Amino acid sequence: MDYKDYYKVMGVERSATQDEIKRAYRKLARKYHPDVNKEAGSEAKFKELGEAYEVLKDPEKRAAYDQLGSNWRAGQDFQPPPDWGAGFEQRGGMPGNEADFSDFFEALFARSAGGARRAGAGQGGPGAQGMHLRGQDHHAQILIDLEDAYRGATRTLNLRMPEVDAQGHVVTRERTLRVQIPKGVRAGQHIRLVGQGAPGEGGAGDLYLEIGFNPHGLYRVEGRDVFIDLPLAPWEAALGAEVNVPTPDGKVALKIPPATGSGRRLRLKGRGIPGATPGDLYVVAQVALPPADTEAARSAYRRQQEDFPAFNPRAALYQGAQS
C-alpha cells in the first residue's frame, strides 16, 4: 500500500498546532467540497482531506502516526511495523465513514480498533471514550567507568529529550535522572527505566539506556573479559617472579613463569567483569628494557652480548620465511 503524508495533504508543517490544522482543514474543505468544486478529482481530494483531518485532529492518533517517523514520502510502499497496534487500547468505534478511508488508514487504525471494538461489544465494558496510546519509548547511551561494572554505582544523567506539549508541538526538555548502575553490567547492555519515556494517556513509555565504557588508561574490555599489559624487567621474564597486578577490584599477586616472553597471556580466572559466569582478566606480558643512558648500563648490555653469543631473537622469523 502507499504511504499517506497527512501533513502534506493538509498543507501544514509537522510542527503545526491543533488550531492551525483545524483552519487548514476548513479552508481546503470549502475549496474541494463536491457541492462547490465540480472539477475532476475534487471528490477524491475531499475524502483524502477528511482522512488526514481524522488523524491529525486527534492528539492520540496524531502521536501514533508521528511514531512512524518523518523519513517516509507520499506514495512510498508501506507496511505497518510487525508490532503495530500493541500499544493501542480502543474504546468505542471509529468514525462512521471509515469505509471511505484508504487502506493505509485501515492498516494503522481501523484494524487494531476492530478487535477491541468486538471484544467490548454488548458487554457494557469499555465505552466510547477514545483511543489510549502508550507513550513512545526513548533511547540514550550512558558512559560509565569500568570500575562501576565491578562494584555498581549511582550516576546522575542529564538528557535532552523530545516531548509533545499541550498544543501538539514537539519540544525538547532537559531531564535529570539518578541511575542505578548494577554490578556486572556489560558494554552494549540496556538498562530499562520504566515510565521514563514519553508521556501518553495509555501510560508513559520507557527509557532504555545503552551502557558503554569510558576509555581506560590501563584496561581493554572484550565482552566480560578484561586485558592489561604488564611490563616486566628482563630478569623477571627470564627467571620468573611474583609481582602485584592492579585490577579494577584491587591488587592481585601473580606468579610469572620463567622464560615468559612479550605477548604471553597469563589468565586470572574469574577476575573479569562479575556476573553469573564472570569473565577473566588476562595479563599480557611486555618485557621492558632498562635504559642504556649511562656507560655502566651500556657496559652491562655489552657483557650480555658476550655472554650469549649464539642468541638470535630473529631465528624463528628467518626459519618461517624459508619454509
PDB file of C-alpha atoms in Angstrom:
ATOM      1  CA  MET A   1       0.000   0.000   0.000  1.00  0.00           C
ATOM      2  CA  ASP A   2       1.054   3.626  -0.428  1.00  0.00           C
ATOM      3  CA  TYR A   3       2.200   5.771   2.484  1.00  0.00           C
ATOM      4  CA  LYS A   4      -0.017   8.796   3.130  1.00  0.00           C
ATOM      5  CA  ASP A   5       1.656  12.052   4.134  1.00  0.00           C
ATOM      6  CA  TYR A   6      -1.226  13.584   6.080  1.00  0.00           C
ATOM      7  CA  TYR A   7       0.692  16.779   6.791  1.00  0.00           C
ATOM      8  CA  LYS A   8       1.310  17.302   3.079  1.00  0.00           C
ATOM      9  CA  VAL A   9      -2.367  16.619   2.317  1.00  0.00           C
ATOM     10  CA  MET A  10      -3.350  19.335   4.808  1.00  0.00           C
ATOM     11  CA  GLY A  11      -0.618  21.694   3.622  1.00  0.00           C
ATOM     12  CA  VAL A  12       0.833  22.152   7.125  1.00  0.00           C
ATOM     13  CA  GLU A  13       4.177  21.519   8.806  1.00  0.00           C
ATOM     14  CA  ARG A  14       4.678  18.570  11.142  1.00  0.00           C
ATOM     15  CA  SER A  15       5.016  21.111  13.958  1.00  0.00           C
ATOM     16  CA  ALA A  16       1.594  22.687  13.268  1.00  0.00           C
ATOM     17  CA  THR A  17      -0.680  23.357  16.230  1.00  0.00           C
ATOM     18  CA  GLN A  18      -4.178  21.904  16.519  1.00  0.00           C
ATOM     19  CA  ASP A  19      -5.679  25.309  15.669  1.00  0.00           C
ATOM     20  CA  GLU A  20      -3.528  25.563  12.534  1.00  0.00           C
ATOM     21  CA  ILE A  21      -4.642  22.102  11.450  1.00  0.00           C
ATOM     22  CA  LYS A  22      -8.297  22.995  12.019  1.00  0.00           C
ATOM     23  CA  ARG A  23      -8.004  26.217   9.999  1.00  0.00           C
ATOM     24  CA  ALA A  24      -6.226  24.429   7.160  1.00  0.00           C
ATOM     25  CA  TYR A  25      -8.934  21.776   7.014  1.00  0.00           C
ATOM     26  CA  ARG A  26     -11.795  24.272   6.928  1.00  0.00           C
ATOM     27  CA  LYS A  27     -10.125  26.236   4.144  1.00  0.00           C
ATOM     28  CA  LEU A  28      -9.383  23.192   1.985  1.00  0.00           C
ATOM     29  CA  ALA A  29     -12.710  21.504   2.730  1.00  0.00           C
ATOM     30  CA  ARG A  30     -14.566  24.546   1.370  1.00  0.00           C
ATOM     31  CA  LYS A  31     -12.338  24.557  -1.697  1.00  0.00           C
ATOM     32  CA  TYR A  32     -12.765  20.874  -2.587  1.00  0.00           C
ATOM     33  CA  HIS A  33     -16.299  20.163  -1.349  1.00  0.00           C
ATOM     34  CA  PRO A  34     -18.124  18.289  -4.153  1.00  0.00           C
ATOM     35  CA  ASP A  35     -21.100  20.681  -3.939  1.00  0.00           C
ATOM     36  CA  VAL A  36     -18.780  23.597  -4.704  1.00  0.00           C
ATOM     37  CA  ASN A  37     -15.992  22.159  -6.829  1.00  0.00           C
ATOM     38  CA  LYS A  38     -17.109  20.179  -9.876  1.00  0.00           C
ATOM     39  CA  GLU A  39     -13.615  19.585 -11.230  1.00  0.00           C
ATOM     40  CA  ALA A  40     -12.408  16.032 -11.737  1.00  0.00           C
ATOM     41  CA  GLY A  41     -10.608  14.730  -8.687  1.00  0.00           C
ATOM     42  CA  SER A  42     -12.175  17.161  -6.232  1.00  0.00           C
ATOM     43  CA  GLU A  43     -14.264  14.480  -4.527  1.00  0.00           C
ATOM     44  CA  ALA A  44     -11.210  12.236  -4.054  1.00  0.00           C
ATOM     45  CA  LYS A  45      -9.266  15.198  -2.674  1.00  0.00           C
ATOM     46  CA  PHE A  46     -12.117  15.989  -0.288  1.00  0.00           C
ATOM     47  CA  LYS A  47     -12.123  12.394   1.030  1.00  0.00           C
ATOM     48  CA  GLU A  48      -8.333  12.484   1.409  1.00  0.00           C
ATOM     49  CA  LEU A  49      -8.638  15.683   3.440  1.00  0.00           C
ATOM     50  CA  GLY A  50     -11.233  14.079   5.701  1.00  0.00           C
ATOM     51  CA  GLU A  51      -8.956  11.115   6.329  1.00  0.00           C
ATOM     52  CA  ALA A  52      -5.962  13.339   7.105  1.00  0.00           C
ATOM     53  CA  TYR A  53      -8.023  15.525   9.429  1.00  0.00           C
ATOM     54  CA  GLU A  54      -9.442  12.481  11.220  1.00  0.00           C
ATOM     55  CA  VAL A  55      -5.885  11.545  12.222  1.00  0.00           C
ATOM     56  CA  LEU A  56      -4.295  14.935  12.835  1.00  0.00           C
ATOM     57  CA  LYS A  57      -7.161  16.460  14.821  1.00  0.00           C
ATOM     58  CA  ASP A  58      -6.883  13.681  17.419  1.00  0.00           C
ATOM     59  CA  PRO A  59      -3.734  14.099  19.574  1.00  0.00           C
ATOM     60  CA  GLU A  60      -3.505  10.365  20.244  1.00  0.00           C
ATOM     61  CA  LYS A  61      -3.907   9.276  16.623  1.00  0.00           C
ATOM     62  CA  ARG A  62      -1.522  12.031  15.583  1.00  0.00           C
ATOM     63  CA  ALA A  63       1.080  10.861  18.119  1.00  0.00           C
ATOM     64  CA  ALA A  64       0.709   7.314  16.826  1.00  0.00           C
ATOM     65  CA  TYR A  65       1.117   8.469  13.216  1.00  0.00           C
ATOM     66  CA  ASP A  66       4.169  10.552  14.156  1.00  0.00           C
ATOM     67  CA  GLN A  67       5.836   7.450  15.610  1.00  0.00           C
ATOM     68  CA  LEU A  68       6.295   6.211  12.057  1.00  0.00           C
ATOM     69  CA  GLY A  69       8.918   8.945  11.658  1.00  0.00           C
ATOM     70  CA  SER A  70       9.444  11.727   9.132  1.00  0.00           C
ATOM     71  CA  ASN A  71      11.513   9.832   6.555  1.00  0.00           C
ATOM     72  CA  TRP A  72       8.518   8.409   4.683  1.00  0.00           C
ATOM     73  CA  ARG A  73       7.367  10.053   1.451  1.00  0.00           C
ATOM     74  CA  ALA A  74       3.880  10.174  -0.053  1.00  0.00           C
ATOM     75  CA  GLY A  75       3.302   7.207  -2.338  1.00  0.00           C
ATOM     76  CA  GLN A  76       6.184   5.182  -0.913  1.00  0.00           C
ATOM     77  CA  ASP A  77       5.411   1.483  -0.433  1.00  0.00           C
ATOM     78  CA  PHE A  78       4.473   0.954   3.200  1.00  0.00           C
ATOM     79  CA  GLN A  79       3.699  -1.874   5.607  1.00  0.00           C
ATOM     80  CA  PRO A  80       2.920  -1.310   9.302  1.00  0.00           C
ATOM     81  CA  PRO A  81       5.597  -2.441  11.788  1.00  0.00           C
ATOM     82  CA  PRO A  82       5.024  -6.052  12.963  1.00  0.00           C
ATOM     83  CA  ASP A  83       4.030  -4.968  16.483  1.00  0.00           C
ATOM     84  CA  TRP A  84       1.922  -2.013  15.368  1.00  0.00           C
ATOM     85  CA  GLY A  85      -1.242  -1.661  17.432  1.00  0.00           C
ATOM     86  CA  ALA A  86       0.223  -3.372  20.509  1.00  0.00           C
ATOM     87  CA  GLY A  87       0.222  -0.036  22.323  1.00  0.00           C
ATOM     88  CA  PHE A  88      -3.392   0.830  21.496  1.00  0.00           C
ATOM     89  CA  GLU A  89      -6.472   0.281  23.579  1.00  0.00           C
ATOM     90  CA  GLN A  90      -9.542   1.119  21.509  1.00  0.00           C
ATOM     91  CA  ARG A  91     -12.566   2.264  23.460  1.00  0.00           C
ATOM     92  CA  GLY A  92     -15.563   2.734  21.226  1.00  0.00           C
ATOM     93  CA  GLY A  93     -15.965   2.897  17.476  1.00  0.00           C
ATOM     94  CA  MET A  94     -14.090   4.627  14.725  1.00  0.00           C
ATOM     95  CA  PRO A  95     -15.924   7.255  12.682  1.00  0.00           C
ATOM     96  CA  GLY A  96     -18.864   6.005  10.681  1.00  0.00           C
ATOM     97  CA  ASN A  97     -17.296   6.967   7.338  1.00  0.00           C
ATOM     98  CA  GLU A  98     -14.212   4.772   7.850  1.00  0.00           C
ATOM     99  CA  ALA A  99     -15.223   2.718   4.807  1.00  0.00           C
ATOM    100  CA  ASP A 100     -14.291   5.751   2.685  1.00  0.00           C
ATOM    101  CA  PHE A 101     -10.776   5.862   4.107  1.00  0.00           C
ATOM    102  CA  SER A 102      -7.674   4.354   2.478  1.00  0.00           C
ATOM    103  CA  ASP A 103      -6.013   1.001   3.105  1.00  0.00           C
ATOM    104  CA  PHE A 104      -3.240   2.980   4.795  1.00  0.00           C
ATOM    105  CA  PHE A 105      -5.665   4.345   7.398  1.00  0.00           C
ATOM    106  CA  GLU A 106      -7.258   0.914   7.765  1.00  0.00           C
ATOM    107  CA  ALA A 107      -3.871  -0.706   8.434  1.00  0.00           C
ATOM    108  CA  LEU A 108      -2.903   1.846  11.076  1.00  0.00           C
ATOM    109  CA  PHE A 109      -6.129   2.400  12.975  1.00  0.00           C
ATOM    110  CA  ALA A 110      -9.273   0.567  11.944  1.00  0.00           C
ATOM    111  CA  ARG A 111      -7.693  -2.875  12.109  1.00  0.00           C
ATOM    112  CA  SER A 112      -6.475  -2.555  15.697  1.00  0.00           C
ATOM    113  CA  ALA A 113      -9.702  -0.785  16.628  1.00  0.00           C
ATOM    114  CA  GLY A 114     -11.882  -3.573  15.253  1.00  0.00           C
ATOM    115  CA  GLY A 115     -10.573  -6.259  17.592  1.00  0.00           C
ATOM    116  CA  ALA A 116     -11.053  -4.117  20.672  1.00  0.00           C
ATOM    117  CA  ARG A 117     -14.442  -2.986  19.421  1.00  0.00           C
ATOM    118  CA  ARG A 118     -15.552  -6.573  19.008  1.00  0.00           C
ATOM    119  CA  ALA A 119     -14.171  -7.528  22.406  1.00  0.00           C
ATOM    120  CA  GLY A 120     -16.207  -4.794  24.155  1.00  0.00           C
ATOM    121  CA  ALA A 121     -19.379  -5.117  22.116  1.00  0.00           C
ATOM    122  CA  GLY A 122     -22.528  -5.791  24.111  1.00  0.00           C
ATOM    123  CA  GLN A 123     -20.646  -6.226  27.387  1.00  0.00           C
ATOM    124  CA  GLY A 124     -21.229  -2.840  28.936  1.00  0.00           C
ATOM    125  CA  GLY A 125     -17.433  -2.697  29.060  1.00  0.00           C
ATOM    126  CA  PRO A 126     -15.245  -0.037  27.540  1.00  0.00           C
ATOM    127  CA  GLY A 127     -17.487   2.675  26.201  1.00  0.00           C
ATOM    128  CA  ALA A 128     -16.876   5.381  23.654  1.00  0.00           C
ATOM    129  CA  GLN A 129     -14.064   7.074  25.489  1.00  0.00           C
ATOM    130  CA  GLY A 130     -11.411   7.405  22.770  1.00  0.00           C
ATOM    131  CA  MET A 131      -8.202   5.538  21.995  1.00  0.00           C
ATOM    132  CA  HIS A 132      -5.478   5.317  24.640  1.00  0.00           C
ATOM    133  CA  LEU A 133      -1.938   5.290  23.344  1.00  0.00           C
ATOM    134  CA  ARG A 134       1.100   4.335  25.370  1.00  0.00           C
ATOM    135  CA  GLY A 135       3.893   6.899  25.263  1.00  0.00           C
ATOM    136  CA  GLN A 136       6.877   6.375  22.991  1.00  0.00           C
ATOM    137  CA  ASP A 137       9.978   4.621  24.320  1.00  0.00           C
ATOM    138  CA  HIS A 138      13.158   6.710  24.376  1.00  0.00           C
ATOM    139  CA  HIS A 139      16.747   5.523  23.929  1.00  0.00           C
ATOM    140  CA  ALA A 140      20.047   7.028  25.081  1.00  0.00           C
ATOM    141  CA  GLN A 141      23.616   5.990  25.849  1.00  0.00           C
ATOM    142  CA  ILE A 142      25.394   6.321  29.168  1.00  0.00           C
ATOM    143  CA  LEU A 143      29.176   6.009  29.548  1.00  0.00           C
ATOM    144  CA  ILE A 144      30.487   4.579  32.813  1.00  0.00           C
ATOM    145  CA  ASP A 145      33.897   3.712  34.236  1.00  0.00           C
ATOM    146  CA  LEU A 146      34.972   0.068  34.141  1.00  0.00           C
ATOM    147  CA  GLU A 147      35.193   0.113  37.936  1.00  0.00           C
ATOM    148  CA  ASP A 148      31.439   0.830  38.073  1.00  0.00           C
ATOM    149  CA  ALA A 149      30.782  -2.540  36.440  1.00  0.00           C
ATOM    150  CA  TYR A 150      32.785  -4.249  39.196  1.00  0.00           C
ATOM    151  CA  ARG A 151      31.123  -2.535  42.142  1.00  0.00           C
ATOM    152  CA  GLY A 152      27.871  -0.985  40.933  1.00  0.00           C
ATOM    153  CA  ALA A 153      27.290   2.757  41.167  1.00  0.00           C
ATOM    154  CA  THR A 154      24.763   5.580  41.080  1.00  0.00           C
ATOM    155  CA  ARG A 155      25.142   8.126  38.302  1.00  0.00           C
ATOM    156  CA  THR A 156      23.367  11.406  37.540  1.00  0.00           C
ATOM    157  CA  LEU A 157      22.297  11.680  33.915  1.00  0.00           C
ATOM    158  CA  ASN A 158      21.218  14.873  32.132  1.00  0.00           C
ATOM    159  CA  LEU A 159      19.223  14.217  28.966  1.00  0.00           C
ATOM    160  CA  ARG A 160      17.569  16.450  26.381  1.00  0.00           C
ATOM    161  CA  MET A 161      14.507  14.527  25.255  1.00  0.00           C
ATOM    162  CA  PRO A 162      11.657  15.324  22.825  1.00  0.00           C
ATOM    163  CA  GLU A 163       8.141  15.683  24.209  1.00  0.00           C
ATOM    164  CA  VAL A 164       4.773  16.767  22.786  1.00  0.00           C
ATOM    165  CA  ASP A 165       3.297  19.786  24.544  1.00  0.00           C
ATOM    166  CA  ALA A 166      -0.378  20.617  25.027  1.00  0.00           C
ATOM    167  CA  GLN A 167      -0.508  22.469  21.681  1.00  0.00           C
ATOM    168  CA  GLY A 168       0.835  19.474  19.764  1.00  0.00           C
ATOM    169  CA  HIS A 169       4.323  20.922  19.270  1.00  0.00           C
ATOM    170  CA  VAL A 170       7.373  18.717  19.622  1.00  0.00           C
ATOM    171  CA  VAL A 171       9.622  20.401  22.189  1.00  0.00           C
ATOM    172  CA  THR A 172      12.919  19.395  23.783  1.00  0.00           C
ATOM    173  CA  ARG A 173      13.247  19.470  27.529  1.00  0.00           C
ATOM    174  CA  GLU A 174      16.185  18.670  29.789  1.00  0.00           C
ATOM    175  CA  ARG A 175      15.673  15.997  32.404  1.00  0.00           C
ATOM    176  CA  THR A 176      17.949  14.927  35.257  1.00  0.00           C
ATOM    177  CA  LEU A 177      17.806  11.303  36.371  1.00  0.00           C
ATOM    178  CA  ARG A 178      19.665   9.332  39.020  1.00  0.00           C
ATOM    179  CA  VAL A 179      20.516   5.958  37.532  1.00  0.00           C
ATOM    180  CA  GLN A 180      21.495   2.841  39.446  1.00  0.00           C
ATOM    181  CA  ILE A 181      24.292   1.004  37.616  1.00  0.00           C
ATOM    182  CA  PRO A 182      24.070  -2.684  38.592  1.00  0.00           C
ATOM    183  CA  LYS A 183      27.191  -4.666  39.395  1.00  0.00           C
ATOM    184  CA  GLY A 184      28.252  -6.846  36.460  1.00  0.00           C
ATOM    185  CA  VAL A 185      26.808  -4.650  33.691  1.00  0.00           C
ATOM    186  CA  ARG A 186      28.429  -5.088  30.247  1.00  0.00           C
ATOM    187  CA  ALA A 187      29.052  -2.754  27.339  1.00  0.00           C
ATOM    188  CA  GLY A 188      26.076  -2.879  24.968  1.00  0.00           C
ATOM    189  CA  GLN A 189      23.673  -3.966  27.703  1.00  0.00           C
ATOM    190  CA  HIS A 190      20.479  -1.942  28.188  1.00  0.00           C
ATOM    191  CA  ILE A 191      19.076  -0.644  31.453  1.00  0.00           C
ATOM    192  CA  ARG A 192      15.303  -0.132  31.341  1.00  0.00           C
ATOM    193  CA  LEU A 193      13.818   2.740  33.310  1.00  0.00           C
ATOM    194  CA  VAL A 194      10.093   2.068  33.426  1.00  0.00           C
ATOM    195  CA  GLY A 195       7.854   5.079  32.837  1.00  0.00           C
ATOM    196  CA  GLN A 196      10.706   7.480  31.991  1.00  0.00           C
ATOM    197  CA  GLY A 197       9.913   7.680  28.273  1.00  0.00           C
ATOM    198  CA  ALA A 198       7.399   9.931  26.531  1.00  0.00           C
ATOM    199  CA  PRO A 199       4.065  10.531  28.277  1.00  0.00           C
ATOM    200  CA  GLY A 200       0.841   9.087  26.899  1.00  0.00           C
ATOM    201  CA  GLU A 201      -2.745   8.587  28.000  1.00  0.00           C
ATOM    202  CA  GLY A 202      -2.134   4.847  27.987  1.00  0.00           C
ATOM    203  CA  GLY A 203       0.845   5.314  30.288  1.00  0.00           C
ATOM    204  CA  ALA A 204       4.350   6.684  29.795  1.00  0.00           C
ATOM    205  CA  GLY A 205       6.842   4.822  27.661  1.00  0.00           C
ATOM    206  CA  ASP A 206      10.147   3.520  28.971  1.00  0.00           C
ATOM    207  CA  LEU A 207      13.698   4.851  28.728  1.00  0.00           C
ATOM    208  CA  TYR A 208      16.375   2.408  27.565  1.00  0.00           C
ATOM    209  CA  LEU A 209      19.975   3.298  28.419  1.00  0.00           C
ATOM    210  CA  GLU A 210      22.710   1.525  26.457  1.00  0.00           C
ATOM    211  CA  ILE A 211      25.845   1.015  28.538  1.00  0.00           C
ATOM    212  CA  GLY A 212      29.262   1.983  27.199  1.00  0.00           C
ATOM    213  CA  PHE A 213      32.646   2.211  28.921  1.00  0.00           C
ATOM    214  CA  ASN A 214      34.812   5.287  29.106  1.00  0.00           C
ATOM    215  CA  PRO A 215      38.297   4.747  27.633  1.00  0.00           C
ATOM    216  CA  HIS A 216      40.651   3.465  30.344  1.00  0.00           C
ATOM    217  CA  GLY A 217      44.356   4.092  30.737  1.00  0.00           C
ATOM    218  CA  LEU A 218      45.110   0.522  31.842  1.00  0.00           C
ATOM    219  CA  TYR A 219      42.424  -1.884  30.686  1.00  0.00           C
ATOM    220  CA  ARG A 220      40.805  -3.121  27.493  1.00  0.00           C
ATOM    221  CA  VAL A 221      37.436  -4.875  27.559  1.00  0.00           C
ATOM    222  CA  GLU A 222      36.109  -7.644  25.317  1.00  0.00           C
ATOM    223  CA  GLY A 223      32.706  -8.859  26.474  1.00  0.00           C
ATOM    224  CA  ARG A 224      33.212  -9.832  30.114  1.00  0.00           C
ATOM    225  CA  ASP A 225      36.984 -10.325  29.749  1.00  0.00           C
ATOM    226  CA  VAL A 226      39.457  -7.597  30.709  1.00  0.00           C
ATOM    227  CA  PHE A 227      43.032  -7.211  29.412  1.00  0.00           C
ATOM    228  CA  ILE A 228      46.012  -5.381  30.906  1.00  0.00           C
ATOM    229  CA  ASP A 229      49.587  -5.028  29.637  1.00  0.00           C
ATOM    230  CA  LEU A 230      52.108  -5.847  32.362  1.00  0.00           C
ATOM    231  CA  PRO A 231      55.695  -4.538  31.967  1.00  0.00           C
ATOM    232  CA  LEU A 232      58.387  -6.994  33.156  1.00  0.00           C
ATOM    233  CA  ALA A 233      62.090  -6.496  33.702  1.00  0.00           C
ATOM    234  CA  PRO A 234      64.244  -8.810  31.555  1.00  0.00           C
ATOM    235  CA  TRP A 235      65.364 -10.802  34.615  1.00  0.00           C
ATOM    236  CA  GLU A 236      61.745 -11.188  35.799  1.00  0.00           C
ATOM    237  CA  ALA A 237      60.738 -12.514  32.426  1.00  0.00           C
ATOM    238  CA  ALA A 238      63.775 -14.803  32.184  1.00  0.00           C
ATOM    239  CA  LEU A 239      63.955 -16.149  35.730  1.00  0.00           C
ATOM    240  CA  GLY A 240      60.339 -15.880  36.838  1.00  0.00           C
ATOM    241  CA  ALA A 241      58.987 -13.679  39.586  1.00  0.00           C
ATOM    242  CA  GLU A 242      55.966 -12.827  41.708  1.00  0.00           C
ATOM    243  CA  VAL A 243      54.515  -9.372  41.005  1.00  0.00           C
ATOM    244  CA  ASN A 244      51.425  -7.410  42.025  1.00  0.00           C
ATOM    245  CA  VAL A 245      48.934  -6.796  39.220  1.00  0.00           C
ATOM    246  CA  PRO A 246      46.414  -3.927  39.512  1.00  0.00           C
ATOM    247  CA  THR A 247      42.854  -4.988  38.700  1.00  0.00           C
ATOM    248  CA  PRO A 248      39.630  -2.948  38.796  1.00  0.00           C
ATOM    249  CA  ASP A 249      38.840  -4.822  42.015  1.00  0.00           C
ATOM    250  CA  GLY A 250      42.219  -4.346  43.731  1.00  0.00           C
ATOM    251  CA  LYS A 251      45.763  -5.744  43.513  1.00  0.00           C
ATOM    252  CA  VAL A 252      46.378  -9.443  42.896  1.00  0.00           C
ATOM    253  CA  ALA A 253      49.672 -11.340  43.301  1.00  0.00           C
ATOM    254  CA  LEU A 254      50.683 -13.163  40.111  1.00  0.00           C
ATOM    255  CA  LYS A 255      53.478 -15.663  39.569  1.00  0.00           C
ATOM    256  CA  ILE A 256      55.410 -15.059  36.352  1.00  0.00           C
ATOM    257  CA  PRO A 257      56.758 -18.347  34.946  1.00  0.00           C
ATOM    258  CA  PRO A 258      60.414 -18.438  33.851  1.00  0.00           C
ATOM    259  CA  ALA A 259      61.089 -17.718  30.165  1.00  0.00           C
ATOM    260  CA  THR A 260      57.992 -15.526  29.771  1.00  0.00           C
ATOM    261  CA  GLY A 261      58.232 -13.593  26.524  1.00  0.00           C
ATOM    262  CA  SER A 262      56.454 -10.431  25.441  1.00  0.00           C
ATOM    263  CA  GLY A 263      52.880 -11.089  24.347  1.00  0.00           C
ATOM    264  CA  ARG A 264      52.334 -14.118  26.544  1.00  0.00           C
ATOM    265  CA  ARG A 265      48.914 -14.106  28.205  1.00  0.00           C
ATOM    266  CA  LEU A 266      48.516 -15.122  31.818  1.00  0.00           C
ATOM    267  CA  ARG A 267      44.917 -15.682  32.934  1.00  0.00           C
ATOM    268  CA  LEU A 268      43.422 -14.639  36.235  1.00  0.00           C
ATOM    269  CA  LYS A 269      40.264 -16.737  36.202  1.00  0.00           C
ATOM    270  CA  GLY A 270      37.078 -15.013  37.329  1.00  0.00           C
ATOM    271  CA  ARG A 271      38.760 -11.617  37.710  1.00  0.00           C
ATOM    272  CA  GLY A 272      36.966 -10.075  34.747  1.00  0.00           C
ATOM    273  CA  ILE A 273      33.573  -8.348  34.875  1.00  0.00           C
ATOM    274  CA  PRO A 274      31.376 -10.022  37.536  1.00  0.00           C
ATOM    275  CA  GLY A 275      28.296 -11.985  36.625  1.00  0.00           C
ATOM    276  CA  ALA A 276      26.642 -15.397  36.909  1.00  0.00           C
ATOM    277  CA  THR A 277      29.570 -16.524  34.757  1.00  0.00           C
ATOM    278  CA  PRO A 278      32.260 -13.935  35.478  1.00  0.00           C
ATOM    279  CA  GLY A 279      34.820 -13.013  32.882  1.00  0.00           C
ATOM    280  CA  ASP A 280      38.563 -13.458  33.179  1.00  0.00           C
ATOM    281  CA  LEU A 281      41.367 -10.938  33.449  1.00  0.00           C
ATOM    282  CA  TYR A 282      44.254 -11.525  31.055  1.00  0.00           C
ATOM    283  CA  VAL A 283      47.695 -10.178  31.896  1.00  0.00           C
ATOM    284  CA  VAL A 284      49.732  -9.619  28.731  1.00  0.00           C
ATOM    285  CA  ALA A 285      53.474  -9.687  29.404  1.00  0.00           C
ATOM    286  CA  GLN A 286      55.576  -6.894  27.926  1.00  0.00           C
ATOM    287  CA  VAL A 287      59.336  -7.131  28.517  1.00  0.00           C
ATOM    288  CA  ALA A 288      60.725  -3.675  29.225  1.00  0.00           C
ATOM    289  CA  LEU A 289      64.431  -2.895  28.760  1.00  0.00           C
ATOM    290  CA  PRO A 290      66.381  -0.752  31.217  1.00  0.00           C
ATOM    291  CA  PRO A 291      67.595   2.469  29.563  1.00  0.00           C
ATOM    292  CA  ALA A 292      71.145   2.442  28.191  1.00  0.00           C
ATOM    293  CA  ASP A 293      71.723   6.028  29.164  1.00  0.00           C
ATOM    294  CA  THR A 294      74.928   5.597  31.203  1.00  0.00           C
ATOM    295  CA  GLU A 295      78.284   3.983  30.453  1.00  0.00           C
ATOM    296  CA  ALA A 296      77.667   1.432  33.203  1.00  0.00           C
ATOM    297  CA  ALA A 297      74.348   0.428  31.625  1.00  0.00           C
ATOM    298  CA  ARG A 298      75.915   0.139  28.177  1.00  0.00           C
ATOM    299  CA  SER A 299      78.733  -1.985  29.612  1.00  0.00           C
ATOM    300  CA  ALA A 300      76.147  -4.294  31.165  1.00  0.00           C
ATOM    301  CA  TYR A 301      74.439  -4.777  27.767  1.00  0.00           C
ATOM    302  CA  ARG A 302      77.841  -5.469  26.126  1.00  0.00           C
ATOM    303  CA  ARG A 303      78.549  -8.141  28.733  1.00  0.00           C
ATOM    304  CA  GLN A 304      75.204  -9.782  27.935  1.00  0.00           C
ATOM    305  CA  GLN A 305      76.120  -9.717  24.260  1.00  0.00           C
ATOM    306  CA  GLU A 306      79.367 -11.517  25.098  1.00  0.00           C
ATOM    307  CA  ASP A 307      77.637 -13.953  27.461  1.00  0.00           C
ATOM    308  CA  PHE A 308      75.044 -15.031  24.852  1.00  0.00           C
ATOM    309  CA  PRO A 309      76.935 -15.150  21.538  1.00  0.00           C
ATOM    310  CA  ALA A 310      74.550 -17.716  19.987  1.00  0.00           C
ATOM    311  CA  PHE A 311      71.344 -15.921  20.940  1.00  0.00           C
ATOM    312  CA  ASN A 312      69.399 -14.688  17.906  1.00  0.00           C
ATOM    313  CA  PRO A 313      65.893 -13.347  18.696  1.00  0.00           C
ATOM    314  CA  ARG A 314      65.023 -13.462  14.968  1.00  0.00           C
ATOM    315  CA  ALA A 315      65.987 -17.072  14.309  1.00  0.00           C
ATOM    316  CA  ALA A 316      62.404 -18.338  14.242  1.00  0.00           C
ATOM    317  CA  LEU A 317      61.442 -15.464  11.956  1.00  0.00           C
ATOM    318  CA  TYR A 318      64.048 -16.455   9.376  1.00  0.00           C
ATOM    319  CA  GLN A 319      63.115 -20.130   9.579  1.00  0.00           C
ATOM    320  CA  GLY A 320      59.483 -19.287   8.934  1.00  0.00           C
ATOM    321  CA  ALA A 321      60.388 -17.244   5.888  1.00  0.00           C
ATOM    322  CA  GLN A 322      62.371 -20.135   4.374  1.00  0.00           C
ATOM    323  CA  SER A 323      59.712 -22.800   4.876  1.00  0.00           C
TER     324      SER A 323
END
